[in-house]
Coordinates of C-alpha atoms in Angstrom, one line a residue:
Chain S
M1 CA 0.1 0.1 0.0
E2 CA 1.5 3.3 -1.1
N3 CA 0.3 6.7 0.0
S4 CA 1.5 9.4 -2.4
S5 CA 1.9 13.0 -1.7
Q6 CA -1.3 13.8 -3.6
N7 CA -3.4 11.5 -1.4
W8 CA -3.7 8.7 -3.8
L9 CA -3.8 5.3 -2.1
Y10 CA -2.6 2.5 -4.3
E11 CA -2.7 -1.2 -3.8
N12 CA 0.0 -3.0 -5.7
F13 CA -1.2 -6.5 -6.6
D14 CA 2.1 -8.4 -6.7
H15 CA 0.7 -11.6 -8.3
T16 CA -1.0 -9.7 -11.1
G17 CA 1.6 -7.1 -11.6
S18 CA -1.2 -4.4 -11.7
A19 CA -2.4 -1.9 -9.1
F20 CA -5.6 -0.1 -8.1
G21 CA -5.8 3.3 -6.5
L22 CA -8.3 5.8 -5.1
R23 CA -8.1 9.4 -4.3
I24 CA -8.4 9.6 -0.6
T25 CA -9.5 12.5 1.6
R26 CA -8.6 11.1 5.1
K27 CA -8.0 8.0 7.1
L28 CA -11.1 7.3 9.3
D29 CA -10.0 4.4 11.4
E30 CA -7.6 1.6 12.0
V31 CA -7.9 -1.4 14.2
Q32 CA -5.7 -4.4 14.7
S33 CA -7.8 -7.4 15.4
P34 CA -6.5 -10.8 16.7
F35 CA -6.5 -11.8 13.0
Q36 CA -5.7 -8.9 10.8
K37 CA -5.3 -5.2 10.4
I38 CA -8.5 -3.3 9.3
E39 CA -8.2 0.3 7.9
I40 CA -10.9 2.6 6.8
Y41 CA -10.3 5.5 4.4
E42 CA -12.7 8.1 3.1
S43 CA -12.3 8.6 -0.7
R44 CA -13.4 11.7 -2.7
D45 CA -15.4 9.7 -5.2
W46 CA -15.9 6.1 -4.0
G47 CA -17.3 6.6 -0.5
N48 CA -15.6 4.7 2.2
V49 CA -12.9 2.0 1.7
M50 CA -12.1 -0.9 3.9
L51 CA -8.7 -2.5 3.7
I52 CA -7.7 -5.7 5.4
D53 CA -3.9 -6.2 5.8
G54 CA -3.6 -3.6 3.0
A55 CA -5.9 -5.3 0.5
M56 CA -9.0 -3.3 -0.6
M57 CA -12.1 -5.3 0.5
V58 CA -15.0 -3.0 -0.1
T59 CA -15.8 0.4 -1.2
T60 CA -19.2 2.2 -0.8
R61 CA -19.4 2.7 -4.6
D62 CA -18.5 -0.6 -6.2
N63 CA -19.3 -3.4 -3.7
F64 CA -22.8 -4.0 -5.4
F65 CA -21.1 -6.0 -8.2
Y66 CA -19.6 -8.5 -6.0
H67 CA -22.4 -8.8 -3.3
E68 CA -25.2 -9.2 -5.9
M69 CA -23.4 -11.7 -8.0
M70 CA -22.3 -13.8 -5.0
A71 CA -25.7 -13.9 -3.5
H72 CA -28.2 -13.9 -6.4
A73 CA -26.5 -16.1 -8.9
P74 CA -26.2 -19.1 -6.6
L75 CA -29.7 -18.5 -4.9
F76 CA -31.4 -18.3 -8.4
T77 CA -29.4 -21.4 -9.5
H78 CA -30.8 -23.4 -6.5
P79 CA -34.3 -24.6 -7.0
D80 CA -35.6 -23.4 -3.6
P81 CA -32.9 -22.1 -1.2
K82 CA -34.2 -22.2 2.4
H83 CA -31.0 -22.4 4.5
V84 CA -28.0 -20.3 3.6
V85 CA -24.6 -20.2 5.3
I86 CA -22.1 -17.4 4.6
I87 CA -18.5 -18.2 5.5
G88 CA -16.6 -14.9 5.9
G89 CA -18.7 -12.1 4.6
G90 CA -18.1 -10.0 7.7
D91 CA -19.0 -6.7 5.9
C92 CA -22.6 -8.1 5.8
G93 CA -23.3 -7.1 2.2
T94 CA -23.8 -10.6 1.0
L95 CA -26.0 -11.4 4.0
R96 CA -28.2 -8.3 3.1
E97 CA -28.6 -9.7 -0.5
V98 CA -29.4 -13.2 0.6
L99 CA -32.1 -11.9 2.9
R100 CA -33.8 -10.2 -0.1
H101 CA -35.0 -13.6 -1.1
P102 CA -38.4 -14.2 0.6
G103 CA -38.0 -18.0 0.6
V104 CA -34.9 -17.9 2.7
R105 CA -35.7 -19.0 6.2
T106 CA -32.3 -19.0 7.9
A107 CA -29.2 -17.1 6.9
V108 CA -26.0 -17.7 9.1
Q109 CA -23.0 -15.5 8.6
C110 CA -19.9 -16.9 10.2
D111 CA -16.9 -14.6 10.0
I112 CA -13.8 -15.3 12.2
D113 CA -13.2 -11.6 12.9
E114 CA -15.8 -9.6 14.8
Q115 CA -13.9 -6.3 14.1
V116 CA -14.7 -6.5 10.4
T117 CA -18.5 -6.4 11.1
R118 CA -18.0 -3.7 13.8
M119 CA -16.2 -1.5 11.3
A120 CA -18.8 -2.3 8.6
E121 CA -21.6 -1.2 11.0
L122 CA -19.8 2.1 11.5
Y123 CA -18.6 2.9 8.0
F124 CA -20.9 0.9 5.6
P125 CA -24.2 0.9 7.5
E126 CA -26.2 0.3 4.4
L127 CA -24.5 -3.2 4.1
C128 CA -25.5 -4.0 7.7
E129 CA -29.2 -2.9 7.4
S130 CA -30.5 -6.5 7.4
N131 CA -28.4 -7.8 10.3
N132 CA -31.3 -7.7 12.6
D133 CA -33.6 -9.6 10.3
S134 CA -35.2 -12.4 12.3
R135 CA -33.9 -15.0 9.8
A136 CA -30.3 -13.8 10.3
T137 CA -27.6 -15.0 12.6
V138 CA -24.5 -13.0 12.7
M139 CA -21.8 -15.1 14.5
F140 CA -18.0 -14.8 14.9
D141 CA -16.3 -18.1 14.7
D142 CA -13.9 -20.1 12.7
G143 CA -15.7 -21.0 9.4
I144 CA -13.7 -24.2 9.1
A145 CA -14.8 -25.4 12.4
Y146 CA -18.3 -24.2 11.7
M147 CA -18.5 -26.3 8.5
A148 CA -16.9 -29.4 10.2
N149 CA -19.6 -29.3 12.9
A150 CA -22.6 -28.5 10.7
A151 CA -25.5 -31.0 10.7
P152 CA -25.2 -33.2 7.6
G153 CA -27.6 -32.4 4.8
S154 CA -28.8 -29.2 6.6
I155 CA -27.8 -26.4 4.1
D156 CA -29.0 -25.4 0.7
V157 CA -26.4 -22.9 -0.3
I158 CA -22.9 -22.2 1.2
I159 CA -21.4 -18.8 0.1
V160 CA -17.7 -18.5 0.8
D161 CA -17.1 -14.8 0.9
S162 CA -13.6 -14.7 2.1
T163 CA -10.3 -12.9 1.6
D164 CA -7.6 -14.3 -0.6
P165 CA -6.1 -17.8 0.0
V166 CA -3.4 -16.4 2.3
G167 CA -3.7 -15.6 5.9
P168 CA -6.8 -16.4 7.8
A169 CA -8.7 -17.7 4.8
E170 CA -6.1 -20.2 3.6
G171 CA -8.1 -23.1 5.1
L172 CA -11.1 -22.2 3.0
F173 CA -9.6 -23.3 -0.2
N174 CA -8.8 -27.0 0.3
R175 CA -10.2 -30.5 0.0
A176 CA -10.7 -31.0 3.8
F177 CA -13.0 -27.8 3.9
Y178 CA -14.9 -28.7 0.8
E179 CA -15.5 -32.2 2.1
N180 CA -17.2 -30.7 5.2
C181 CA -19.2 -28.4 2.9
L182 CA -20.3 -31.3 0.8
K183 CA -21.5 -33.3 3.8
A184 CA -23.4 -30.3 5.2
L185 CA -25.3 -29.7 1.9
R186 CA -28.6 -31.1 1.1
P187 CA -28.7 -33.1 -2.2
D188 CA -29.7 -30.1 -4.2
G189 CA -27.0 -28.1 -2.4
L190 CA -24.6 -25.6 -3.9
L191 CA -21.4 -24.1 -2.8
V192 CA -20.2 -20.8 -4.3
Q193 CA -16.8 -19.2 -3.7
Q194 CA -15.2 -16.0 -4.8
S195 CA -12.5 -17.2 -7.3
E196 CA -10.3 -14.2 -8.2
S197 CA -9.5 -12.8 -11.6
P198 CA -10.2 -14.9 -14.7
L199 CA -7.7 -12.7 -16.6
A200 CA -4.8 -13.1 -14.1
L201 CA -5.5 -16.0 -11.8
M202 CA -7.0 -18.8 -13.8
H203 CA -4.7 -21.4 -12.3
L204 CA -6.3 -20.5 -8.9
I205 CA -9.7 -21.2 -10.3
Q206 CA -8.3 -24.5 -11.8
D207 CA -6.8 -25.5 -8.4
M208 CA -10.0 -24.6 -6.6
R209 CA -12.1 -26.7 -8.9
G210 CA -9.6 -29.5 -8.6
A211 CA -9.9 -29.5 -4.8
M212 CA -13.7 -29.3 -4.9
R213 CA -13.8 -32.2 -7.4
D214 CA -11.5 -34.3 -5.2
A215 CA -13.9 -33.6 -2.3
G216 CA -16.8 -34.9 -4.3
F217 CA -18.4 -32.0 -5.9
Q218 CA -19.9 -32.8 -9.3
S219 CA -20.7 -29.9 -11.5
F220 CA -18.9 -26.5 -11.8
R221 CA -19.4 -23.1 -13.4
T222 CA -17.3 -20.0 -13.0
L223 CA -19.2 -16.6 -13.5
P224 CA -17.2 -13.5 -14.3
F225 CA -18.2 -10.0 -13.3
P226 CA -16.6 -6.6 -13.0
Q227 CA -15.2 -5.6 -9.6
P228 CA -13.1 -2.4 -10.0
C229 CA -11.3 -2.4 -6.7
Y230 CA -10.1 -6.0 -7.0
P231 CA -6.9 -7.0 -9.0
T232 CA -7.5 -6.4 -12.8
G233 CA -11.1 -5.2 -12.1
W234 CA -12.4 -8.5 -13.6
W235 CA -13.6 -11.0 -11.0
S236 CA -15.4 -14.3 -10.7
G237 CA -17.4 -16.6 -8.5
T238 CA -17.3 -20.4 -8.9
I239 CA -20.5 -22.4 -8.2
A240 CA -20.1 -26.1 -7.4
S241 CA -23.0 -28.6 -6.9
K242 CA -23.3 -31.6 -4.7
T243 CA -25.0 -33.7 -7.4
A244 CA -24.4 -33.6 -11.1
R245 CA -26.5 -30.9 -12.7
D246 CA -26.5 -28.2 -15.4
L247 CA -25.4 -25.1 -13.6
T248 CA -26.3 -23.0 -16.7
A249 CA -30.0 -23.6 -15.8
F250 CA -31.4 -21.1 -13.3
R251 CA -34.7 -19.8 -12.1
E252 CA -34.7 -17.2 -15.0
E253 CA -38.2 -16.1 -14.6
D254 CA -37.8 -15.6 -10.8
A255 CA -34.6 -13.7 -11.3
A256 CA -36.3 -11.5 -14.0
A257 CA -39.1 -10.7 -11.6
A258 CA -36.9 -10.2 -8.6
A259 CA -34.0 -8.0 -9.8
S260 CA -35.8 -4.6 -9.7
K261 CA -37.8 -5.6 -6.6
F262 CA -34.5 -6.3 -5.0
G263 CA -33.1 -2.9 -6.2
C264 CA -30.1 -4.6 -7.9
R265 CA -27.8 -2.3 -9.8
Y266 CA -25.9 -5.0 -11.6
Y267 CA -27.5 -8.4 -11.3
N268 CA -30.6 -9.4 -13.3
A269 CA -31.7 -12.4 -15.4
G270 CA -30.0 -11.2 -18.5
V271 CA -26.8 -10.4 -16.6
H272 CA -26.9 -13.9 -15.1
R273 CA -27.3 -15.5 -18.4
G274 CA -24.6 -13.3 -19.8
A275 CA -22.1 -14.4 -17.1
L276 CA -22.8 -18.0 -18.1
A277 CA -21.5 -17.3 -21.5
M278 CA -17.8 -17.8 -20.9
P279 CA -15.3 -16.0 -23.0
G280 CA -12.9 -18.0 -25.0
L281 CA -10.0 -17.6 -22.6
M282 CA -12.2 -19.1 -19.8
Q283 CA -13.5 -22.0 -21.9
E284 CA -10.1 -22.9 -23.0
A285 CA -8.7 -23.0 -19.4
L286 CA -11.7 -24.5 -17.7
G287 CA -12.9 -26.9 -20.5
D288 CA -16.7 -26.1 -20.1
Chain U
M1 CA 1.3 9.7 -14.2
E2 CA 3.4 8.8 -11.2
N3 CA 6.6 6.6 -11.2
S4 CA 7.2 5.2 -7.8
S5 CA 10.5 4.1 -6.4
Q6 CA 9.4 0.4 -6.9
N7 CA 8.8 0.9 -10.6
W8 CA 5.1 0.9 -10.4
L9 CA 3.7 3.2 -13.0
Y10 CA 0.3 4.8 -12.0
E11 CA -2.2 6.5 -14.0
N12 CA -4.5 8.7 -11.9
F13 CA -7.9 9.2 -13.4
D14 CA -8.9 12.5 -12.2
H15 CA -12.6 12.4 -13.4
T16 CA -13.2 8.9 -11.8
G17 CA -11.1 9.3 -8.7
S18 CA -9.5 5.9 -9.3
A19 CA -6.1 4.8 -10.6
F20 CA -4.6 2.0 -12.4
G21 CA -1.0 0.9 -12.2
L22 CA 1.4 -1.7 -13.7
R23 CA 4.8 -2.9 -12.5
I24 CA 7.2 -1.6 -15.1
T25 CA 10.7 -3.0 -16.0
R26 CA 11.9 -0.1 -18.2
K27 CA 10.8 2.6 -20.6
L28 CA 11.4 1.5 -24.2
D29 CA 10.6 4.7 -26.1
E30 CA 9.1 8.1 -26.2
V31 CA 8.2 10.4 -29.0
Q32 CA 6.5 13.9 -29.2
S33 CA 4.5 13.8 -32.3
P34 CA 2.8 17.0 -33.8
F35 CA -0.3 15.9 -31.8
Q36 CA 0.6 14.2 -28.6
K37 CA 3.4 12.5 -26.5
I38 CA 3.6 8.8 -26.9
E39 CA 5.5 6.7 -24.4
I40 CA 6.2 2.9 -24.4
Y41 CA 7.0 1.0 -21.4
E42 CA 7.9 -2.6 -20.7
S43 CA 6.0 -4.2 -18.0
R44 CA 6.8 -7.4 -16.1
D45 CA 3.4 -9.0 -16.4
W46 CA 1.4 -7.1 -19.0
G47 CA 3.8 -7.0 -22.0
N48 CA 4.3 -3.6 -23.5
V49 CA 2.2 -0.5 -22.6
M50 CA 1.5 2.5 -24.8
L51 CA 0.6 5.8 -23.2
I52 CA -0.7 8.9 -25.0
D53 CA -0.3 12.1 -23.1
G54 CA 0.0 10.1 -20.0
A55 CA -3.1 7.9 -20.5
M56 CA -2.7 4.2 -20.9
M57 CA -4.0 3.2 -24.3
V58 CA -3.0 -0.4 -25.0
T59 CA -1.2 -3.2 -23.2
T60 CA -0.1 -6.4 -24.8
R61 CA -2.1 -8.4 -22.3
D62 CA -5.6 -6.8 -22.2
N63 CA -6.1 -5.2 -25.5
F64 CA -8.1 -8.0 -26.7
F65 CA -11.3 -7.1 -24.7
Y66 CA -11.5 -3.7 -26.4
H67 CA -10.5 -4.6 -29.9
E68 CA -12.7 -7.7 -30.2
M69 CA -15.7 -5.9 -28.7
M70 CA -15.3 -2.8 -30.7
A71 CA -15.0 -4.8 -34.1
H72 CA -17.2 -7.9 -33.7
A73 CA -20.2 -6.5 -31.9
P74 CA -21.0 -3.9 -34.6
L75 CA -20.0 -6.1 -37.5
F76 CA -22.2 -8.9 -36.4
T77 CA -25.0 -6.5 -35.7
H78 CA -24.8 -5.2 -39.3
P79 CA -26.5 -7.6 -41.8
D80 CA -23.6 -7.7 -44.2
P81 CA -20.8 -5.2 -43.6
K82 CA -18.6 -4.8 -46.7
H83 CA -17.1 -1.3 -46.2
V84 CA -15.7 -0.4 -42.8
V85 CA -14.0 2.8 -41.7
I86 CA -12.1 3.1 -38.5
I87 CA -11.6 6.7 -37.1
G88 CA -8.6 6.7 -34.9
G89 CA -7.5 3.1 -34.0
G90 CA -3.8 3.9 -34.8
D91 CA -2.6 0.9 -32.9
C92 CA -4.2 -1.2 -35.7
G93 CA -5.8 -3.7 -33.3
T94 CA -9.4 -2.9 -34.3
L95 CA -8.3 -3.1 -38.0
R96 CA -7.0 -6.5 -37.5
E97 CA -10.2 -7.8 -36.0
V98 CA -12.3 -6.1 -38.7
L99 CA -10.3 -7.9 -41.4
R100 CA -11.1 -11.3 -39.8
H101 CA -14.6 -10.9 -41.3
P102 CA -14.3 -12.6 -44.8
G103 CA -17.3 -10.4 -46.0
V104 CA -15.4 -7.2 -45.5
R105 CA -14.1 -5.8 -48.9
T106 CA -12.5 -2.5 -47.7
A107 CA -11.4 -1.3 -44.3
V108 CA -9.9 2.2 -44.0
Q109 CA -8.2 3.2 -40.9
C110 CA -7.8 7.0 -40.5
D111 CA -5.8 8.1 -37.6
I112 CA -4.5 11.7 -37.3
D113 CA -1.2 10.6 -35.8
E114 CA 1.2 8.4 -37.9
Q115 CA 3.6 8.1 -34.9
V116 CA 0.9 6.0 -33.0
T117 CA 1.0 3.4 -35.8
R118 CA 4.8 3.5 -36.2
M119 CA 5.1 2.8 -32.5
A120 CA 2.5 0.1 -32.6
E121 CA 4.5 -1.6 -35.5
L122 CA 7.5 -1.6 -33.3
Y123 CA 6.1 -2.5 -29.9
F124 CA 2.8 -4.3 -30.8
P125 CA 3.6 -6.0 -34.0
E126 CA 0.9 -8.6 -33.5
L127 CA -1.7 -5.8 -33.7
C128 CA -0.4 -4.7 -37.0
E129 CA -0.1 -8.1 -38.7
S130 CA -3.1 -7.4 -41.0
N131 CA -1.9 -3.9 -42.1
N132 CA -0.7 -5.2 -45.4
D133 CA -4.1 -7.1 -46.2
S134 CA -5.1 -6.0 -49.6
R135 CA -8.5 -4.8 -48.3
A136 CA -6.9 -2.5 -45.9
T137 CA -6.0 1.2 -46.3
V138 CA -3.9 2.7 -43.4
M139 CA -4.0 6.5 -43.8
F140 CA -3.0 9.3 -41.6
D141 CA -5.3 12.3 -41.7
D142 CA -7.9 14.1 -39.7
G143 CA -10.8 11.8 -39.1
I144 CA -13.2 14.8 -39.0
A145 CA -12.3 15.9 -42.4
Y146 CA -12.3 12.3 -43.6
M147 CA -15.9 11.9 -42.6
A148 CA -16.9 15.3 -43.9
N149 CA -15.6 14.3 -47.3
A150 CA -16.7 10.8 -47.4
A151 CA -19.0 9.8 -50.3
P152 CA -22.7 9.8 -49.1
G153 CA -24.1 6.3 -48.5
S154 CA -20.8 4.6 -49.0
I155 CA -20.0 3.0 -45.6
D156 CA -21.5 0.1 -43.7
V157 CA -19.9 0.5 -40.3
I158 CA -17.9 3.4 -38.8
I159 CA -15.8 2.5 -35.7
V160 CA -14.7 5.5 -33.7
D161 CA -11.7 4.1 -31.8
S162 CA -10.4 7.3 -30.4
T163 CA -8.8 8.7 -27.2
D164 CA -11.0 10.5 -24.6
P165 CA -13.0 13.6 -25.6
V166 CA -10.2 16.0 -24.8
G167 CA -7.3 17.0 -27.1
P168 CA -7.2 15.7 -30.6
A169 CA -10.2 13.6 -30.3
E170 CA -12.6 16.3 -29.0
G171 CA -14.2 16.9 -32.4
L172 CA -15.2 13.2 -32.7
F173 CA -17.9 13.6 -29.9
N174 CA -20.2 16.3 -31.3
R175 CA -23.2 16.7 -33.6
A176 CA -21.3 18.1 -36.6
F177 CA -19.1 14.9 -36.7
Y178 CA -22.1 12.6 -36.2
E179 CA -24.1 14.3 -39.0
N180 CA -21.2 13.6 -41.3
C181 CA -21.1 10.0 -40.2
L182 CA -24.8 9.7 -40.7
K183 CA -24.6 11.0 -44.3
A184 CA -21.7 8.7 -45.2
L185 CA -23.5 5.6 -44.0
R186 CA -25.7 3.3 -46.2
P187 CA -29.3 2.9 -45.0
D188 CA -28.3 -0.2 -42.9
G189 CA -25.3 1.5 -41.6
L190 CA -24.0 1.5 -38.0
L191 CA -21.7 3.8 -36.0
V192 CA -19.9 2.4 -33.0
Q193 CA -17.8 4.5 -30.6
Q194 CA -16.0 3.8 -27.5
S195 CA -18.1 5.3 -24.7
E196 CA -16.1 5.3 -21.5
S197 CA -17.0 3.6 -18.1
P198 CA -20.7 2.9 -17.4
L199 CA -19.9 3.0 -13.7
A200 CA -18.2 6.3 -13.6
L201 CA -19.0 8.3 -16.8
M202 CA -22.7 7.6 -17.5
H203 CA -23.1 11.2 -18.2
L204 CA -20.7 11.0 -21.0
I205 CA -22.7 8.2 -22.6
Q206 CA -25.9 10.2 -22.3
D207 CA -24.3 13.3 -23.9
M208 CA -22.8 11.2 -26.7
R209 CA -26.3 9.5 -27.5
G210 CA -27.9 13.0 -27.2
A211 CA -25.6 14.4 -29.9
M212 CA -25.9 11.3 -32.0
R213 CA -29.8 11.6 -31.7
D214 CA -29.6 15.3 -32.6
A215 CA -27.6 14.4 -35.6
G216 CA -30.3 11.9 -36.8
F217 CA -29.3 8.5 -35.5
Q218 CA -32.3 6.4 -34.7
S219 CA -31.6 3.5 -32.4
F220 CA -28.9 3.0 -29.7
R221 CA -27.3 0.3 -27.5
T222 CA -24.4 0.5 -25.1
L223 CA -22.4 -2.6 -24.5
P224 CA -20.3 -3.0 -21.4
F225 CA -17.1 -5.1 -21.2
P226 CA -14.1 -5.5 -19.1
Q227 CA -11.0 -3.4 -19.9
P228 CA -8.6 -3.5 -17.0
C229 CA -6.3 -0.7 -18.0
Y230 CA -9.0 1.9 -18.5
P231 CA -10.6 3.9 -15.7
T232 CA -12.6 1.6 -13.4
G233 CA -11.7 -1.5 -15.5
W234 CA -15.3 -1.6 -16.8
W235 CA -15.7 -0.1 -20.3
S236 CA -18.3 0.3 -23.1
G237 CA -19.0 0.8 -26.7
T238 CA -22.2 2.6 -28.0
I239 CA -23.7 1.4 -31.3
A240 CA -26.0 3.8 -33.2
S241 CA -28.0 2.9 -36.3
K242 CA -28.9 5.2 -39.2
T243 CA -32.4 3.7 -39.4
A244 CA -34.6 2.6 -36.5
R245 CA -33.8 -1.0 -35.7
D246 CA -33.6 -3.5 -32.9
L247 CA -29.9 -3.4 -32.0
T248 CA -30.3 -6.4 -29.7
A249 CA -30.7 -8.4 -32.8
F250 CA -27.4 -9.7 -34.4
R251 CA -26.2 -12.4 -36.6
E252 CA -26.0 -14.8 -33.7
E253 CA -25.3 -18.0 -35.7
D254 CA -22.5 -16.3 -37.6
A255 CA -21.0 -15.0 -34.5
A256 CA -21.1 -18.4 -32.9
A257 CA -19.4 -20.0 -35.9
A258 CA -16.8 -17.3 -36.1
A259 CA -15.5 -16.7 -32.6
S260 CA -13.2 -19.6 -32.4
K261 CA -12.2 -19.3 -36.1
F262 CA -11.3 -15.8 -35.4
G263 CA -9.2 -16.9 -32.3
C264 CA -11.2 -14.6 -30.0
R265 CA -10.2 -14.6 -26.4
Y266 CA -13.3 -12.6 -25.2
Y267 CA -15.9 -12.1 -27.8
N268 CA -18.3 -14.8 -28.8
A269 CA -22.1 -15.0 -29.5
G270 CA -22.9 -15.6 -25.8
V271 CA -20.7 -12.8 -24.7
H272 CA -22.3 -10.5 -27.2
R273 CA -25.7 -11.6 -26.0
G274 CA -24.6 -11.0 -22.4
A275 CA -23.3 -7.5 -23.1
L276 CA -26.9 -6.7 -24.4
A277 CA -28.4 -7.5 -21.0
M278 CA -27.8 -4.3 -19.4
P279 CA -27.4 -4.1 -15.7
G280 CA -29.9 -2.0 -13.7
L281 CA -27.7 1.0 -13.3
M282 CA -27.4 1.3 -17.1
Q283 CA -31.1 0.6 -17.9
E284 CA -31.9 3.3 -15.3
A285 CA -29.6 5.9 -16.8
L286 CA -30.2 5.1 -20.5
G287 CA -33.8 4.1 -20.5
D288 CA -33.4 1.1 -22.8

């Protein structure tokens, strides 16, 4: 993280060789939790910005791409999602989107770091506006242990909304974790995980799918979407299903009806369909 | 443009409040043309990079998004494009993509600045590989004058592949220019122009469409696509038609057959269809 004299805050992404920056007006907060350093800046044009260990996690302006795609794409792919678990997601933006679905009965958010949520409540209150929904459980615990202890066949959709596969989130990207997810899912169950940049980190998507496949997941689909503040600005989520199925089929009519009711700024049925049309470079690397 | 001590080259986008950067290994060239300053850097992970007046124009690694979308989306929307004119486009990448269409009989590239093409030949030779195609005319002249003097009803597709609407390209974003384009187009004719970021610069897209409409263009469609090295990493092209028509209709079967034959890394029929599904924030701003 560089802080130039003109108040531009840059994040240099070593693994992609690219950088993203924002014009910052001031630093609002900083806390060192038991797990990581969380910083909040105010930007001139992007609202507030949260950094975890120097990596931009959320800005007020652009988080809707990620949260809408990570929640609505899997939930409209599942035939009838009632019980949803979010591993990570401490900024609560994914939880808010999940709770827009009237059919959802329970949504558990399990992030290891309570401080992330406390900072989100202060600096991104709009993302936390559904935390008191009676269907929501906001807990702070180890997501790996949570999935290891989850009742078998109890969950419809697991959303892994974590930081990168280094540091606290490392254990969310391996076979042992995926095996516990598989066991906890109902037969129709889906797992979705943020899967980095399809331009720069296709090998990570391949490794992730490999570990999911080794754990017993049957079908896979990786959906690209814009996310300006993440490396290369082009991001993805990978959906995996417990049983073999066509993950290009989704509840298209429900999605079409819901998108404006939900107030989505990016996701809609056409955008979902579009994200299923993989560009050549993804088809070539992923073979689907 | 900032050049930090660790050889990160940043472009600060004043109007979006965001920045993009690349890890640079060395500066390869710099020339001051009669129109603008052109710089070439070598990056560690993105190949070569061309900057014009400090703005990143092209990198070896990510230019395919832009060139494929700016060429193939309008050419597959047109029923039978035979005569194509590119205004700007001096790096020759759009020309190369246009010439992949076997039905194209003539493709004229008219960029005001010969030095852009000379630098592209040296540092982006792959983009220039079709410059000697017998159907191609690479000329260096004022695109505004070129369109003012073009024979009425002679062109099928005009691609405006220019820098931002400041400096030499300013005259490519107003009613007088669009009126000349309209006159030069055949009845089925299409104009496509790069139209900046739908996240940050929607007002520019609205202004551009307003001027096109004032000039007599009838139907409009703005297609978003990723373009990492441009502001926000999310970019767009706006297609306008001389006569009223449904610009969501395109030669989908031809596009499906062509994408792999053309060697496209991003564009294909599904991606085109996906780009026609506008996210809510674009529907709201553009009303279509």
